[in-house]
């Protein structure tokens, strides 16, 4: 298929923006297929360059040669805390508060039940983002059922009004997975805590895309995945943040032997480890965990504030290109225009969205579709440039043309 | 270090047994370090030959090139059920009842809470193997606390007497992790079911070492890890068996979006999938899961009954060699002598067990130590031979000599 013709002024703008982009050289830290504009890093991040070699070493040498000895010699045992401390600065957490392992859903269960227990008796409601990614709602229902709470769906904007002396826990997403809307983590955290509730943030669509500031904003608990903007690989382990002030009282519903203070004593009574390690459950998934560790090398020397600045410039420019290339009325952005309300993706509502995304992918522009009518384009500043944004919008316009 | 001298008759017996061993050629399906006798496959199985290439393909091509498209094109999405069906025949289960994912501890939580809900009201006790691997006891306590049951430690031999109309759930290990004792799965399952209880078996130390017969013995629920006798790699995903007759009523405490009947509809209400898939939780850990899938190729054409026969011959021969090489009174086997009570490991109690195991490992015989005084030697028939057993016993005798 031939490429549609570019608007010269936009192509020139893209070239100039890319030339001035300090982060542009980071693309070399990733292996991306030729000819593809990859705008789905908000679902599965691209492959960092060092992962293949690291994984091969884990398999052939650490497992194949050292075998059981690698639990110590290859530092497998301490990987959940060590890699947690690599993620911590990206979400604004001091060391010792983030532990890696399990899926986001499993960590949500730990966090929500743990939060309900921290909240104490007399509080009966668990407020949960009404537009949440579904697993958060399902797990919130289960956690509520098992702790005697009632899960109540609330629009994040209405949370301050819904808070009261009966609020035990509040579960919110920093960035909405469908619309890309950025919620007010500092303000909503402060409001929830002022009401005496324990607040849990899901960072899946924000960590690695913008500054989170968990410690600075006194967040209680948080979870997130590592396979989106952190590029850990398909289904790579998630993480749990337990603010230091809550660690001694954090009471996990999944007290597996890895979270024991002295796991190899193998005593019949559970005594939780100090620190974030009490968020551990079973034996950590070493292949995936060490692939993630290697993937995090892509962040060496990168300031998340610079990532955020480029992300906003990319989504601004993409929206400008969409306005120029796509005939008016055919797509509508459901992502807020204001920078303070925008994550790192642009979601466009259109008719036949599933088919349109199929066409885009067949032309080398990879985003994704979310039912019923949304095209999602994720902008990952570490490996997406302004020419990518221009080509994506131009291809979209051509499909409608 | 020079090798200690062999007793000629034992060395000749070992050579003859290895020459007659039909399974001996399966060792070629594994990559093992030279000069090492590996008797810790009951903790971390050896590396199957095809895993390195399979993992490299998952990283470089499936992730790096196909990116998000691999969820369909590389069949990532269906891996938990597909690999479950690969494990099923090894544990005597018809297809559609085993799902892979999460850790053993997390699957125990699903199974125990699910079992409590299947048992229904009026039953108040959860009986749990008093000598269990600790995580089972810790998770049982948590599951009991969250479902209103009382967890009661019971010696497996005393379970029939402890069963009553108040018994909701029974959690047992088929093989004891410390002593290697094989418990009577058919008899204990029948007794528990006759009392109206729901029985959950932990197969960590039996699956891949001996016939389990989940369907034949009408087990209700089971869990197991895949990194011991199934050789899936460090921390590889565990599995959950839900007998077909219980699937429609199985009510998981971890209803993540992957267990939804229509996950991409992304509806706010949870509707569980049909079949074992309702045991899924979050996004599956693809790197580790597909390494496991490749590892299971080592089982192609292998009959578990043949594995069991060789396992018993190996542990018999090892005990005979220990009796010949180790001066009387220095070690005591805590593994039962009767074949019907023995798994695939031999556990020897001795003084200074931790130091003795360190000496063995430094001489190339890798087993492990379990507090306070046990040397564990696991015999994995797919890659351990009779000469290995003789050398291990001889080295042990030399350390005491």
Coordinates of C-alpha atoms in Angstrom, one line a residue, chain A residues 31-34 36 38 40 43-48 51-52 55 58-60 63-69 71 76 102-103 105-106 109 113 117 130 133-135 137-139 142-143 145-147 177 227 231-237 251-258 260 263-270 281-288 291 295 361 366-368 370-371, chain B residues 31-34 36 38 40 43-48 51-52 55 58-60 63-69 71 76 102-103 105-106 109 113 117 130 133-135 137-139 142-143 145-147 177 227 231-237 251-258 260 263-270 281-288 291 295 361 366-368 370-371:
Chain A
X31 CA 13.7 -3.4 19.5
X32 CA 10.8 -2.4 17.3
X33 CA 9.7 -3.9 14.0
X34 CA 10.6 -1.9 10.9
X36 CA 5.5 0.1 12.3
X38 CA 3.5 1.4 17.7
X40 CA -0.2 0.3 21.9
X43 CA -1.4 -2.2 26.6
X44 CA 1.9 -4.0 25.9
X45 CA 5.1 -2.0 26.0
X46 CA 7.8 -2.6 23.4
X47 CA 10.8 -4.9 23.9
X48 CA 13.8 -3.3 25.6
X51 CA 15.8 -8.4 27.7
X52 CA 16.7 -11.1 25.2
X55 CA 16.5 -13.9 29.7
X58 CA 18.5 -16.7 33.3
X59 CA 17.5 -19.8 31.4
X60 CA 20.8 -21.3 30.3
X63 CA 18.6 -22.2 35.9
X64 CA 20.4 -24.7 33.6
X65 CA 23.9 -24.6 35.2
X66 CA 23.5 -23.2 38.7
X67 CA 20.1 -24.8 39.3
X68 CA 18.8 -24.6 42.9
X69 CA 21.9 -22.6 43.9
X71 CA 18.1 -18.7 44.7
X76 CA 16.5 -14.8 42.9
X102 CA 1.6 -11.7 41.2
X103 CA -0.9 -10.0 38.8
X105 CA -5.8 -8.3 40.2
X106 CA -4.1 -10.4 42.9
X109 CA -7.2 -8.1 46.4
X113 CA -8.6 -6.4 52.0
X117 CA -8.5 -4.0 57.8
X130 CA -17.6 3.6 38.4
X133 CA -11.1 -1.2 34.3
X134 CA -13.4 -4.1 35.0
X135 CA -11.0 -6.3 37.1
X137 CA -14.6 -3.6 40.1
X138 CA -14.8 -7.3 40.2
X139 CA -12.0 -7.7 42.8
X142 CA -15.1 -9.8 46.2
X143 CA -13.0 -7.9 48.7
X145 CA -18.0 -9.4 50.2
X146 CA -15.2 -11.0 52.2
X147 CA -14.7 -8.1 54.6
X177 CA -8.0 3.0 30.7
X227 CA 3.8 -4.5 31.1
X231 CA 7.8 -2.5 29.2
X232 CA 8.2 -5.6 31.4
X233 CA 6.8 -8.0 28.8
X234 CA 3.5 -9.8 28.4
X235 CA 1.9 -10.5 31.7
X236 CA 5.0 -9.5 33.6
X237 CA 4.6 -9.3 37.4
X251 CA -2.6 -7.6 57.2
X252 CA -2.6 -9.5 53.9
X253 CA -5.4 -11.9 53.0
X254 CA -2.7 -13.9 51.1
X255 CA -0.1 -14.7 53.7
X256 CA 2.0 -17.1 51.6
X257 CA 5.3 -18.4 52.9
X258 CA 7.3 -15.9 50.9
X260 CA 6.9 -14.8 56.3
X263 CA 10.3 -18.4 55.5
X264 CA 12.9 -21.2 55.8
X265 CA 12.2 -21.8 59.4
X266 CA 8.9 -23.4 58.1
X267 CA 7.0 -22.8 61.3
X268 CA 3.3 -23.5 61.4
X269 CA 2.5 -20.0 62.6
X270 CA 2.6 -17.1 60.3
X281 CA 2.8 -14.5 48.6
X282 CA 4.2 -17.6 46.9
X283 CA 7.4 -18.4 45.0
X284 CA 8.3 -15.5 42.7
X285 CA 8.1 -16.1 39.0
X286 CA 11.8 -15.7 38.2
X287 CA 11.9 -15.7 34.4
X288 CA 9.3 -12.9 34.1
X291 CA 13.0 -10.0 32.3
X295 CA 13.6 -4.0 30.9
X361 CA -3.1 -2.1 11.9
X366 CA -0.9 -0.3 15.8
X367 CA -3.3 1.0 18.4
X368 CA -6.2 -0.9 19.9
X370 CA -12.1 -0.8 23.2
X371 CA -15.8 -1.7 23.0
Chain B
X31 CA 20.5 -29.8 29.9
X32 CA 22.4 -30.7 33.1
X33 CA 25.8 -29.4 34.2
X34 CA 28.7 -31.8 33.8
X36 CA 26.8 -33.0 38.9
X38 CA 21.2 -33.4 40.7
X40 CA 16.9 -31.5 44.0
X43 CA 12.6 -28.3 44.7
X44 CA 13.6 -27.0 41.2
X45 CA 13.5 -29.3 38.2
X46 CA 16.3 -29.3 35.7
X47 CA 16.2 -27.4 32.4
X48 CA 14.5 -29.2 29.5
X51 CA 13.1 -24.2 26.7
X52 CA 16.0 -21.8 25.8
X55 CA 11.9 -18.6 25.4
X58 CA 8.7 -15.6 22.8
X59 CA 10.9 -12.6 23.6
X60 CA 12.3 -11.7 20.2
X63 CA 6.9 -10.0 21.9
X64 CA 9.4 -7.9 20.0
X65 CA 8.0 -8.3 16.5
X66 CA 4.4 -9.2 16.8
X67 CA 3.8 -7.1 19.9
X68 CA 0.2 -6.9 21.0
X69 CA -0.9 -9.1 18.1
X71 CA -2.3 -12.3 22.2
X76 CA -1.1 -16.2 24.4
X102 CA -0.6 -17.7 39.6
X103 CA 1.4 -19.3 42.4
X105 CA -0.3 -20.2 47.4
X106 CA -2.8 -18.1 45.4
X109 CA -6.6 -19.6 48.4
X113 CA -12.5 -20.4 49.6
X117 CA -18.5 -22.1 49.4
X130 CA -0.7 -30.7 60.6
X133 CA 4.3 -27.3 53.8
X134 CA 3.8 -24.0 55.7
X135 CA 2.2 -21.9 53.0
X137 CA -1.3 -23.8 56.6
X138 CA -1.0 -20.1 56.4
X139 CA -3.3 -19.8 53.5
X142 CA -6.6 -16.9 56.0
X143 CA -9.2 -18.7 54.0
X145 CA -10.8 -16.5 58.7
X146 CA -12.5 -15.0 55.7
X147 CA -15.2 -17.7 55.3
X177 CA 7.6 -32.2 51.5
X227 CA 8.7 -26.2 38.9
X231 CA 10.5 -28.8 35.3
X232 CA 8.7 -25.6 34.4
X233 CA 11.5 -23.3 35.7
X234 CA 12.0 -21.2 38.8
X235 CA 8.7 -19.9 40.1
X236 CA 6.8 -21.1 37.0
X237 CA 3.0 -20.8 37.2
X251 CA -17.2 -19.3 43.2
X252 CA -13.7 -17.9 43.2
X253 CA -12.6 -15.3 45.7
X254 CA -10.3 -13.8 43.0
X255 CA -12.7 -13.0 40.1
X256 CA -10.3 -11.2 37.9
X257 CA -11.2 -10.1 34.4
X258 CA -9.4 -13.1 32.8
X260 CA -14.9 -13.5 33.0
X263 CA -13.5 -10.4 29.3
X264 CA -13.3 -8.0 26.4
X265 CA -16.9 -6.9 26.8
X266 CA -15.5 -5.1 29.9
X267 CA -18.9 -5.0 31.6
X268 CA -19.1 -3.9 35.2
X269 CA -20.8 -7.1 36.3
X270 CA -18.8 -10.3 36.8
X281 CA -7.5 -14.2 37.6
X282 CA -5.3 -11.5 36.0
X283 CA -3.3 -11.3 32.8
X284 CA -1.3 -14.5 32.5
X285 CA 2.5 -14.4 32.8
X286 CA 3.4 -15.3 29.3
X287 CA 7.2 -15.7 29.4
X288 CA 7.0 -18.1 32.3
X291 CA 8.6 -21.7 29.1
X295 CA 9.3 -27.8 29.2
X361 CA 27.0 -29.8 47.2
X366 CA 23.0 -31.5 45.0
X367 CA 20.2 -32.2 47.4
X368 CA 18.8 -29.8 50.0
X370 CA 15.2 -28.7 55.6
X371 CA 15.3 -27.5 59.1

